[in-house]
Short mmCIF file of C-alpha atoms and ligand atoms in Angstrom, two decimals:
data_model
loop_
_atom_site.label_atom_id
_atom_site.label_comp_id
_atom_site.label_asym_id
_atom_site.label_seq_id
_atom_site.Cartn_x
_atom_site.Cartn_y
_atom_site.Cartn_z
CA MET A 1 0.30 -0.02 -0.23
CA ASN A 2 0.65 3.29 -0.39
CA ILE A 3 1.29 5.03 2.39
CA SER A 4 2.73 9.13 3.51
CA ILE A 5 3.73 9.25 7.23
CA ILE A 6 3.02 13.33 8.36
CA GLY A 7 6.12 13.89 10.83
CA THR A 8 9.93 12.07 10.99
CA GLY A 9 9.75 12.67 14.79
CA TYR A 10 10.43 9.61 17.13
CA VAL A 11 7.50 7.49 16.22
CA GLY A 12 6.68 9.47 12.73
CA LEU A 13 9.97 8.24 11.67
CA VAL A 14 10.02 4.74 13.28
CA THR A 15 6.75 4.05 11.48
CA GLY A 16 7.17 5.00 8.32
CA VAL A 17 10.94 2.85 8.23
CA GLY A 18 8.41 -0.40 10.01
CA LEU A 19 5.89 -0.13 7.42
CA ALA A 20 8.31 -0.08 4.85
CA ALA A 21 10.15 -3.14 6.44
CA ILE A 22 7.20 -4.84 5.69
CA GLY A 23 6.59 -3.72 2.42
CA HIS A 24 4.22 -0.87 2.58
CA LYS A 25 5.87 2.03 -0.48
CA VAL A 26 6.42 4.92 2.75
CA THR A 27 6.45 8.82 2.68
CA CYS A 28 7.52 10.81 5.39
CA VAL A 29 6.59 14.26 5.36
CA ASP A 30 8.89 16.97 7.81
CA ILE A 31 9.11 20.82 7.10
CA ASP A 32 12.66 20.42 8.27
CA SER A 33 14.95 20.40 4.91
CA ASP A 34 17.94 19.26 6.72
CA LYS A 35 16.29 16.57 7.89
CA VAL A 36 14.81 15.42 4.89
CA ALA A 37 18.21 16.00 3.55
CA ALA A 38 19.93 13.34 6.19
CA ILE A 39 16.86 10.90 5.97
CA ASN A 40 17.62 10.64 2.97
CA SER A 41 20.68 9.93 3.06
CA GLY A 42 20.75 7.00 5.35
CA LYS A 43 21.30 8.99 8.62
CA SER A 44 18.93 8.71 11.00
CA PRO A 45 18.05 12.15 12.69
CA ILE A 46 17.02 9.83 15.80
CA TYR A 47 19.06 6.83 18.15
CA GLU A 48 17.73 4.02 17.99
CA LYS A 49 18.54 0.43 17.35
CA GLY A 50 18.35 -0.89 14.24
CA LEU A 51 16.08 1.92 13.05
CA GLU A 52 19.34 3.54 10.58
CA ALA A 53 20.23 -0.42 8.98
CA LEU A 54 16.63 -0.57 8.44
CA LEU A 55 16.31 2.45 7.20
CA LYS A 56 18.93 2.68 4.64
CA LYS A 57 17.47 -0.65 3.44
CA ALA A 58 14.34 -0.10 3.00
CA LEU A 59 15.99 3.24 0.97
CA LYS A 60 17.71 1.08 -1.21
CA GLN A 61 14.30 -0.72 -2.18
CA LYS A 62 13.03 2.24 -3.22
CA LEU A 63 10.24 1.67 -0.63
CA PHE A 64 11.40 4.80 1.34
CA GLU A 65 11.64 8.54 0.71
CA ALA A 66 11.93 11.63 3.57
CA THR A 67 10.41 14.38 1.86
CA GLY A 68 8.75 18.60 2.16
CA ASP A 69 5.81 18.24 0.21
CA MET A 70 2.89 17.00 2.01
CA LYS A 71 -0.06 17.91 -0.29
CA ALA A 72 1.85 15.23 -2.73
CA ALA A 73 2.96 12.89 -0.15
CA VAL A 74 -0.81 13.29 0.45
CA GLU A 75 -1.96 12.83 -3.28
CA LYS A 76 -0.42 9.97 -4.61
CA SER A 77 -0.86 7.77 -1.11
CA HIS A 78 -4.31 5.63 -0.26
CA VAL A 79 -3.44 6.53 4.03
CA THR A 80 -1.83 9.13 5.69
CA PHE A 81 -0.58 9.45 9.20
CA ILE A 82 -0.34 11.82 11.81
CA ALA A 83 2.76 11.59 13.88
CA VAL A 84 3.56 15.16 14.60
CA PRO A 85 4.47 15.84 18.59
CA THR A 86 1.37 16.88 21.07
CA PRO A 87 3.61 18.74 23.79
CA ASN A 88 2.23 19.80 26.91
CA LYS A 89 1.59 23.30 27.37
CA LYS A 90 2.34 25.23 30.72
CA ASP A 91 -0.29 24.99 32.30
CA ASN A 92 -0.12 20.53 31.32
CA SER A 93 -3.57 21.03 28.94
CA ILE A 94 -2.33 19.42 25.61
CA ASP A 95 -0.48 21.13 23.02
CA LEU A 96 -3.05 20.24 19.49
CA SER A 97 -1.01 23.31 17.46
CA TYR A 98 1.07 20.83 15.41
CA ILE A 99 -2.16 18.24 15.16
CA LYS A 100 -4.39 21.48 14.11
CA GLU A 101 -2.57 22.32 10.92
CA VAL A 102 -1.31 19.11 9.16
CA SER A 103 -4.96 18.40 9.73
CA LYS A 104 -5.36 21.46 7.66
CA GLN A 105 -3.27 21.32 5.53
CA ILE A 106 -4.08 17.30 4.92
CA GLY A 107 -7.73 18.34 4.44
CA LEU A 108 -6.51 20.49 1.61
CA ALA A 109 -4.41 17.80 -0.26
CA LEU A 110 -7.69 16.10 0.40
CA LYS A 111 -9.48 18.84 -1.65
CA GLU A 112 -7.54 17.45 -5.36
CA LYS A 113 -7.33 14.01 -5.01
CA HIS A 114 -9.55 11.20 -6.24
CA GLY A 115 -10.51 7.61 -4.68
CA TYR A 116 -11.21 6.95 -0.78
CA HIS A 117 -8.63 7.95 1.88
CA VAL A 118 -8.01 6.55 5.43
CA VAL A 119 -6.80 9.49 7.77
CA ALA A 120 -5.15 8.02 11.04
CA VAL A 121 -4.12 9.75 13.71
CA LYS A 122 -0.84 8.01 15.68
CA SER A 123 0.06 10.68 17.63
CA THR A 124 -0.82 10.81 21.84
CA VAL A 125 -3.96 12.87 22.03
CA VAL A 126 -6.52 13.30 24.04
CA PRO A 127 -10.29 11.69 23.95
CA LYS A 128 -12.03 13.46 21.61
CA THR A 129 -9.30 15.37 19.48
CA THR A 130 -9.71 12.86 16.62
CA LEU A 131 -13.56 13.47 16.43
CA GLU A 132 -13.55 16.98 17.45
CA THR A 133 -10.25 18.69 16.08
CA VAL A 134 -9.00 16.63 13.43
CA LEU A 135 -12.56 16.15 11.25
CA PRO A 136 -14.17 18.95 10.92
CA LEU A 137 -10.50 20.59 9.64
CA LEU A 138 -10.36 17.77 7.89
CA GLN A 139 -14.28 18.52 6.60
CA MET A 140 -14.01 22.14 6.60
CA HIS A 141 -10.36 22.03 4.13
CA SER A 142 -11.00 19.26 1.83
CA ASN A 143 -15.04 20.01 1.56
CA LYS A 144 -15.59 16.28 1.73
CA SER A 145 -17.80 14.21 4.17
CA ALA A 146 -16.10 11.47 6.59
CA GLY A 147 -17.70 8.28 6.17
CA ARG A 148 -17.94 8.81 2.51
CA GLU A 149 -14.92 9.88 0.57
CA PHE A 150 -12.35 9.27 3.38
CA ASP A 151 -12.33 7.95 6.55
CA LEU A 152 -10.70 8.70 10.27
CA CYS A 153 -8.34 6.36 12.24
CA MET A 154 -6.72 6.42 16.04
CA ASN A 155 -4.29 4.34 16.11
CA PRO A 156 -1.97 4.59 18.93
CA GLU A 157 1.60 3.40 19.28
CA PHE A 158 3.55 1.68 21.89
CA LEU A 159 6.88 1.65 21.28
CA ARG A 160 9.59 2.18 23.50
CA GLU A 161 12.51 4.21 23.05
CA GLY A 162 15.56 2.01 23.03
CA VAL A 163 13.47 -0.98 21.52
CA ALA A 164 11.15 0.86 19.29
CA VAL A 165 11.83 -1.09 15.48
CA ALA A 166 11.02 -4.48 17.87
CA ASP A 167 8.05 -3.11 19.47
CA PHE A 168 6.84 -1.84 16.08
CA LEU A 169 7.45 -5.29 14.35
CA GLN A 170 6.07 -7.49 17.55
CA PRO A 171 3.99 -5.24 19.25
CA ASP A 172 1.19 -7.23 22.48
CA ARG A 173 -0.85 -5.70 20.43
CA ILE A 174 -2.39 -3.37 17.95
CA VAL A 175 -5.47 -1.01 18.22
CA ILE A 176 -7.39 0.30 15.94
CA GLY A 177 -9.63 2.72 16.46
CA VAL A 178 -12.28 3.55 13.27
CA GLN A 179 -15.72 4.59 12.78
CA ASN A 180 -16.63 1.93 9.94
CA LYS A 181 -15.84 -1.30 8.55
CA LYS A 182 -14.59 -0.31 5.67
CA ALA A 183 -11.03 1.37 6.86
CA GLU A 184 -11.39 -0.70 9.29
CA LYS A 185 -10.60 -3.39 6.72
CA VAL A 186 -8.10 -0.68 5.37
CA MET A 187 -6.23 -0.64 8.54
CA ARG A 188 -6.06 -4.12 8.80
CA GLU A 189 -4.44 -4.98 5.66
CA ILE A 190 -1.70 -2.42 6.36
CA TYR A 191 -1.16 -4.75 9.31
CA ARG A 192 -1.00 -8.31 8.29
CA PRO A 193 2.10 -8.74 8.42
CA ILE A 194 2.85 -8.43 11.78
CA GLN A 195 1.80 -11.90 13.45
CA SER A 196 -0.36 -9.76 16.39
CA PRO A 197 -3.82 -9.41 16.85
CA VAL A 198 -6.10 -5.87 16.26
CA ILE A 199 -7.98 -5.15 18.51
CA SER A 200 -10.63 -2.97 16.98
CA THR A 201 -12.49 -0.09 18.60
CA SER A 202 -14.03 2.85 18.65
CA ILE A 203 -12.23 6.12 17.57
CA GLU A 204 -12.74 7.21 21.68
CA SER A 205 -11.96 3.95 23.34
CA ALA A 206 -8.22 4.47 21.16
CA GLU A 207 -7.62 7.66 22.72
CA ILE A 208 -8.15 6.66 25.87
CA ILE A 209 -6.31 3.21 25.72
CA LYS A 210 -2.99 5.21 25.23
CA GLN A 211 -3.48 7.08 27.80
CA ALA A 212 -4.54 4.67 30.22
CA CYS A 213 -2.02 2.25 29.10
CA ASN A 214 1.42 5.61 30.17
CA ALA A 215 -0.85 6.15 33.25
CA PHE A 216 -1.20 3.02 34.22
CA LEU A 217 2.92 1.92 33.72
CA ALA A 218 3.34 5.27 35.33
CA THR A 219 1.69 3.75 38.24
CA LYS A 220 2.88 0.55 38.37
CA ILE A 221 6.69 2.30 39.24
CA SER A 222 5.55 4.63 41.68
CA PHE A 223 3.21 1.99 43.55
CA ILE A 224 6.62 0.09 43.95
CA ASN A 225 8.63 2.76 44.73
CA ALA A 226 6.64 3.18 47.31
CA VAL A 227 6.49 -0.17 48.68
CA ALA A 228 10.48 0.32 48.69
CA ASP A 229 10.40 2.71 50.80
CA VAL A 230 8.17 0.84 53.62
CA CYS A 231 10.85 -1.68 52.87
CA GLU A 232 13.52 1.10 53.95
CA ASN A 233 12.03 1.64 57.02
CA ASN A 234 10.94 -1.86 58.32
CA GLY A 235 13.73 -4.52 57.07
CA GLY A 236 12.58 -5.35 53.71
CA ASN A 237 14.29 -5.94 50.11
CA ILE A 238 12.64 -4.48 47.48
CA ASP A 239 13.93 -7.56 44.93
CA GLU A 240 11.90 -10.14 47.37
CA VAL A 241 8.67 -8.58 47.50
CA ALA A 242 8.81 -7.37 43.81
CA ALA A 243 9.59 -10.92 42.54
CA ALA A 244 7.07 -12.33 44.69
CA MET A 245 4.36 -9.79 43.76
CA GLY A 246 5.06 -10.10 39.94
CA LEU A 247 4.47 -13.62 40.21
CA ASP A 248 1.01 -13.20 40.75
CA LYS A 249 -0.03 -12.86 37.64
CA ARG A 250 -2.90 -10.37 37.75
CA ILE A 251 -0.14 -7.90 38.78
CA GLY A 252 2.89 -9.22 35.80
CA THR A 253 6.68 -8.96 36.90
CA GLY A 254 6.70 -5.60 34.79
CA PHE A 255 7.26 -1.95 35.70
CA LEU A 256 8.11 -3.61 39.12
CA MET A 257 11.85 -2.18 39.35
CA PRO A 258 12.11 0.62 41.65
CA GLY A 259 15.02 3.59 41.29
CA LEU A 260 14.69 6.77 40.58
CA GLY A 261 11.26 6.90 39.03
CA PHE A 262 9.77 7.28 35.15
CA GLY A 263 11.09 10.32 32.73
CA GLY A 264 11.16 10.35 29.17
CA SER A 265 8.87 12.44 27.29
CA CYS A 266 5.52 10.19 27.45
CA LEU A 267 5.26 8.81 30.62
CA PRO A 268 5.05 12.62 32.86
CA LYS A 269 3.66 14.43 29.89
CA ASP A 270 0.50 11.60 29.58
CA LEU A 271 0.14 11.14 33.15
CA SER A 272 -0.04 15.09 33.34
CA ILE A 273 -2.72 15.44 31.00
CA PHE A 274 -4.50 12.15 32.07
CA MET A 275 -4.83 13.65 35.02
CA GLY A 276 -6.64 17.12 33.40
CA VAL A 277 -9.49 14.80 31.34
CA LYS A 278 -12.44 15.32 33.31
CA GLY A 279 -14.19 11.62 34.32
CA GLY A 280 -18.35 12.09 35.11
CA ASN A 281 -19.73 14.26 38.16
CA GLY A 282 -16.18 16.35 37.40
CA TYR A 283 -14.49 13.54 38.58
CA HIS A 284 -10.51 14.34 38.61
CA TYR A 285 -7.69 11.56 38.91
CA GLY A 286 -6.90 12.38 42.09
CA LEU A 287 -4.71 8.97 41.79
CA LEU A 288 -2.57 10.17 39.55
CA LYS A 289 -1.79 13.37 41.38
CA GLU A 290 -0.17 11.21 43.80
CA VAL A 291 1.68 8.67 41.21
CA ASP A 292 3.16 11.98 40.28
CA ASN A 293 4.04 13.26 43.53
CA ILE A 294 5.90 9.68 44.26
CA ASN A 295 7.85 10.22 41.50
CA ARG A 296 8.82 13.54 42.02
CA ARG A 297 9.99 12.00 45.62
CA GLN A 298 11.81 9.86 44.62
CA ARG A 299 14.25 12.25 43.08
CA LYS A 300 14.39 14.14 46.38
CA ASN A 301 14.81 11.49 48.28
CA PHE A 302 17.79 10.46 46.76
CA VAL A 303 19.53 13.55 46.54
CA LYS A 304 19.28 13.36 50.40
CA LYS A 305 20.39 9.79 50.62
CA ILE A 306 23.47 11.32 48.98
CA GLU A 307 24.11 14.42 51.70
CA GLN A 308 23.28 12.00 54.17
CA LYS A 309 26.28 9.53 53.69
CA LEU A 310 28.23 12.86 52.98
CA SER A 311 28.09 14.69 55.09
CA THR A 312 27.23 17.90 53.93
CA LEU A 313 27.29 18.40 49.62
CA GLU A 314 29.86 21.38 49.71
CA ASP A 315 33.12 21.01 48.08
CA LYS A 316 32.55 17.11 47.11
CA LYS A 317 33.28 15.53 43.89
CA ILE A 318 30.49 12.64 43.14
CA ALA A 319 30.76 10.57 40.39
CA VAL A 320 27.43 11.08 38.14
CA LEU A 321 27.14 7.77 35.56
CA GLY A 322 24.27 7.57 33.57
CA LEU A 323 22.01 10.74 32.31
CA SER A 324 19.68 9.42 29.44
CA PHE A 325 16.26 9.34 31.02
CA LYS A 326 16.63 5.25 30.77
CA PRO A 327 19.39 3.11 29.12
CA ASP A 328 20.14 2.80 24.98
CA THR A 329 18.57 6.68 24.10
CA ASP A 330 20.63 9.29 24.58
CA ASP A 331 17.06 10.83 26.24
CA MET A 332 17.26 13.67 28.83
CA ARG A 333 13.35 14.80 28.63
CA HIS A 334 12.69 14.69 31.89
CA ALA A 335 16.09 12.68 32.99
CA PRO A 336 15.97 11.56 36.84
CA SER A 337 19.72 13.26 36.02
CA ILE A 338 18.36 16.96 36.19
CA ASP A 339 16.86 16.68 39.41
CA VAL A 340 19.24 14.80 40.67
CA ILE A 341 22.46 16.63 39.02
CA ASP A 342 20.86 20.39 39.58
CA ALA A 343 20.13 19.85 43.10
CA LEU A 344 24.27 18.44 44.41
CA ILE A 345 25.55 21.21 42.58
CA GLY A 346 22.95 23.79 43.92
CA ARG A 347 24.31 22.69 47.27
CA GLY A 348 27.91 23.54 46.44
CA ALA A 349 29.43 19.29 45.19
CA ALA A 350 31.31 19.30 41.30
CA VAL A 351 29.41 16.27 39.42
CA LYS A 352 32.11 14.41 36.89
CA ALA A 353 29.51 12.83 35.11
CA TYR A 354 29.95 10.07 32.49
CA ASP A 355 26.62 8.50 29.90
CA PRO A 356 27.46 5.63 26.62
CA ALA A 357 25.22 8.09 25.07
CA ALA A 358 23.60 11.50 26.62
CA ILE A 359 26.91 12.96 26.91
CA LYS A 360 25.90 16.03 24.06
CA ASN A 361 22.55 16.16 25.30
CA ALA A 362 23.78 16.87 28.40
CA ARG A 363 25.83 19.62 27.53
CA LEU A 364 22.89 20.94 26.18
CA ILE A 365 21.21 21.29 30.02
CA PHE A 366 24.51 21.33 31.98
CA GLY A 367 27.19 23.05 29.48
CA ASP A 368 30.00 23.89 31.92
CA ASN A 369 28.83 23.54 35.58
CA ILE A 370 29.60 19.96 35.32
CA ALA A 371 32.57 18.07 33.90
CA TYR A 372 32.02 15.26 31.95
CA ALA A 373 34.49 12.20 31.25
CA ASP A 374 34.83 9.97 28.31
CA SER A 375 34.60 6.27 30.90
CA MET A 376 33.35 5.16 34.09
CA TYR A 377 36.72 5.03 35.79
CA ALA A 378 37.21 8.69 34.48
CA ALA A 379 33.84 10.25 36.27
CA ALA A 380 34.91 8.20 39.34
CA ASP A 381 38.83 9.04 39.94
CA GLN A 382 39.42 10.76 43.15
CA CYS A 383 35.70 11.39 44.07
CA ASP A 384 33.83 11.46 47.33
CA ALA A 385 31.31 9.01 45.77
CA MET A 386 30.27 7.46 43.18
CA VAL A 387 26.43 8.19 42.15
CA ILE A 388 24.34 5.59 39.26
CA LEU A 389 21.67 7.17 37.81
CA THR A 390 20.92 5.54 34.91
CA ASP A 391 20.93 1.32 34.50
CA TRP A 392 23.15 1.22 31.51
CA LYS A 393 23.52 -2.40 31.37
CA GLU A 394 28.05 -0.95 30.68
CA PHE A 395 27.75 0.18 34.20
CA SER A 396 26.74 -3.45 35.41
CA GLY A 397 30.14 -5.02 34.16
CA MET A 398 32.34 -2.46 35.79
CA ASN A 399 35.64 -3.69 37.56
CA LEU A 400 34.45 -3.23 41.21
CA SER A 401 37.86 -3.45 42.20
CA LYS A 402 39.35 -0.50 40.19
CA MET A 403 37.00 1.86 41.06
CA LYS A 404 37.39 0.89 44.79
CA GLN A 405 40.71 1.85 43.63
CA LEU A 406 39.75 5.18 41.80
CA LEU A 407 37.34 6.36 44.74
CA LYS A 408 38.82 8.61 47.58
CA LYS A 409 36.26 6.01 49.17
CA PRO A 410 34.79 3.40 48.40
CA VAL A 411 31.03 4.60 48.21
CA ILE A 412 28.68 4.10 45.18
CA ILE A 413 24.56 5.32 45.79
CA ASP A 414 23.00 3.74 43.80
CA GLY A 415 19.63 4.37 41.95
CA ARG A 416 18.81 1.82 39.75
CA ASN A 417 19.92 -1.11 42.48
CA MET A 418 22.74 -2.57 39.84
CA PHE A 419 24.55 -4.80 42.57
CA GLU A 420 23.63 -7.49 44.78
CA PRO A 421 24.61 -5.82 48.15
CA LYS A 422 25.89 -8.49 49.74
CA LYS A 423 28.93 -8.55 46.86
CA MET A 424 29.41 -5.48 47.45
CA LEU A 425 29.67 -5.98 51.22
CA GLN A 426 32.64 -8.39 50.83
CA LEU A 427 34.10 -6.05 48.00
CA GLY A 428 34.08 -3.03 51.03
CA PHE A 429 31.81 -0.65 49.65
CA ASP A 430 29.20 1.45 51.04
CA TYR A 431 26.51 1.12 49.46
CA TYR A 432 23.46 2.57 49.73
CA SER A 433 20.44 1.36 46.87
CA ILE A 434 16.75 1.38 46.88
CA GLY A 435 14.67 -0.41 49.24
CA ARG A 436 17.23 -2.51 50.76
CA THR A 437 19.51 -2.05 53.30
CA PRO A 438 22.73 -0.77 53.36
CA THR A 439 26.00 -1.99 53.86
CA HIS A 440 28.69 -0.50 55.49
CA PRO A 441 31.86 -2.50 55.78
CA TRP A 442 33.40 -1.16 58.94
CA TYR A 443 30.36 -2.03 60.81
CA ASN A 444 31.13 -6.31 59.94
CA ALA A 445 34.79 -5.79 60.23
C1 LIG B 501 6.52 4.56 27.43
C2 LIG B 501 5.75 3.24 26.80
O1 LIG B 501 5.90 2.59 27.72
C3 LIG B 501 5.89 2.97 25.54
O2 LIG B 501 4.85 1.70 25.86
C4 LIG B 501 4.80 4.27 24.91
O3 LIG B 501 4.03 4.02 23.59
C5 LIG B 501 5.98 5.33 24.75
O4 LIG B 501 6.24 6.03 26.34
C6 LIG B 501 4.69 6.62 24.26
O5 LIG B 501 4.43 6.61 24.64
O6 LIG B 501 5.70 6.75 23.12
P1 LIG B 501 9.07 5.00 27.52
O7 LIG B 501 9.05 6.31 27.46
O8 LIG B 501 10.38 5.14 26.06
O9 LIG B 501 8.14 4.57 26.65
O10 LIG B 501 10.31 4.08 28.36
P2 LIG B 501 9.58 3.16 28.99
O11 LIG B 501 10.47 2.07 29.09
O12 LIG B 501 8.59 2.76 29.66
O13 LIG B 501 10.63 4.19 31.19
C7 LIG B 501 10.13 5.11 31.36
C8 LIG B 501 10.46 5.37 32.46
O14 LIG B 501 9.81 4.71 33.89
C9 LIG B 501 12.03 5.52 32.72
O15 LIG B 501 12.31 6.26 32.81
C10 LIG B 501 11.83 3.98 33.52
O16 LIG B 501 14.11 3.83 33.52
C11 LIG B 501 11.46 4.01 34.02
N1 LIG B 501 11.12 2.46 34.53
C12 LIG B 501 10.14 1.54 33.87
C13 LIG B 501 11.27 2.36 36.17
O17 LIG B 501 11.97 3.22 36.73
N2 LIG B 501 10.76 0.63 36.53
C14 LIG B 501 10.51 -0.08 35.64
O18 LIG B 501 10.28 -0.69 36.08
C15 LIG B 501 10.36 0.57 34.24
#
């Protein structure tokens, strides 16, 4: 099928390249001509495992191209996906300006087009946006009526950064929100090569499914972090507690990893937007407010832990391992590292940071206020303590004996529970983690 995708951000590009990988002819549209040129030369503007290789393959097979010409791309396609950003405004409501502008432009392109077309919203939107914002703009500017000459679909994405390509090609499920069988048939045909269940719903349900999933995932993380706090204060071990909880099939093992909480561009944003969506009888989603509070508290408590251990942060040298909001990405949006580092330097500490991928983005945030190291060992050299903020695999393989020699004192405060406390005790580390009893070697000497 011939498909156009508006927006070559993380969702648009992964979707475009993924659809080409399953045999469709895809044109991705973006207003940024530098980005278009880079993509057409086989360079992915985002760091995502496996994406560039698939992009190169699709370009070679002539199944994929990027362009700035939205009208031509829409006219020659059967289906257009809207994958533009929907950021939140200062007051946490959703900013629909991009989606409104592209709906207008798609409408104008459809006016000139002959034949049936499906417009699928992939951007994350608040309930009712598809039918109350996108639809009227499409109808007004195309001068065509939905349900006959074109149809609308809401097709949310569930892509995790770092594994987005795999998530696209082997999703747990595909959700298509449609108003009639004709559009459903087209959407099912697009995803036919993918062996995953396709759930057909109303457009409103599809919108809510996306936000409810992210809000639920955020709730699970905050829940386990609150339990970790209970463990810390009552002698429990969160690893044991989470493992046993997860074995209950009704709870499940996923997203029960305690730590510094959730960051990134999606969970925090969707949580605050969903919080603002009213339920019946003026109900506000107070539960989600607490999920957000726990997430913020998690970062503050971590800084307190570092401060308590070092007595004061004034003039202390701290090695920070991990800057991105999670491993396998260079994305620092809403990363716990931002709050933690700001608090550390705000209280007089000097920070030397290392991250396998996010140093470039970190420089844009912290500038010269912190120092940057090109390895975890260089970061630790002559520091008073080491803190771990992201669970990069590379860190779990560190040579701990070497680290002990490099640090001024063998102190590690681990925000991602990457090591076994028992092993750290044997190695002589003063080791603090989340929801587990700290180890203090000299107490046991
Ligand atoms: C999230 C969802 O997982 C995707 O399904 C969704 O499509 C995407 O948002 C989106 O809306 O576009 P992502 O933001 O890439 O994906 O990251 P996650 O893997 O969900 O992790 C989010 C945060 O939670 C990270 O900071 C991670 O460190 C943290 N986390 C995750 C925990 O602290 N504990 C866990 O057990 C799991």
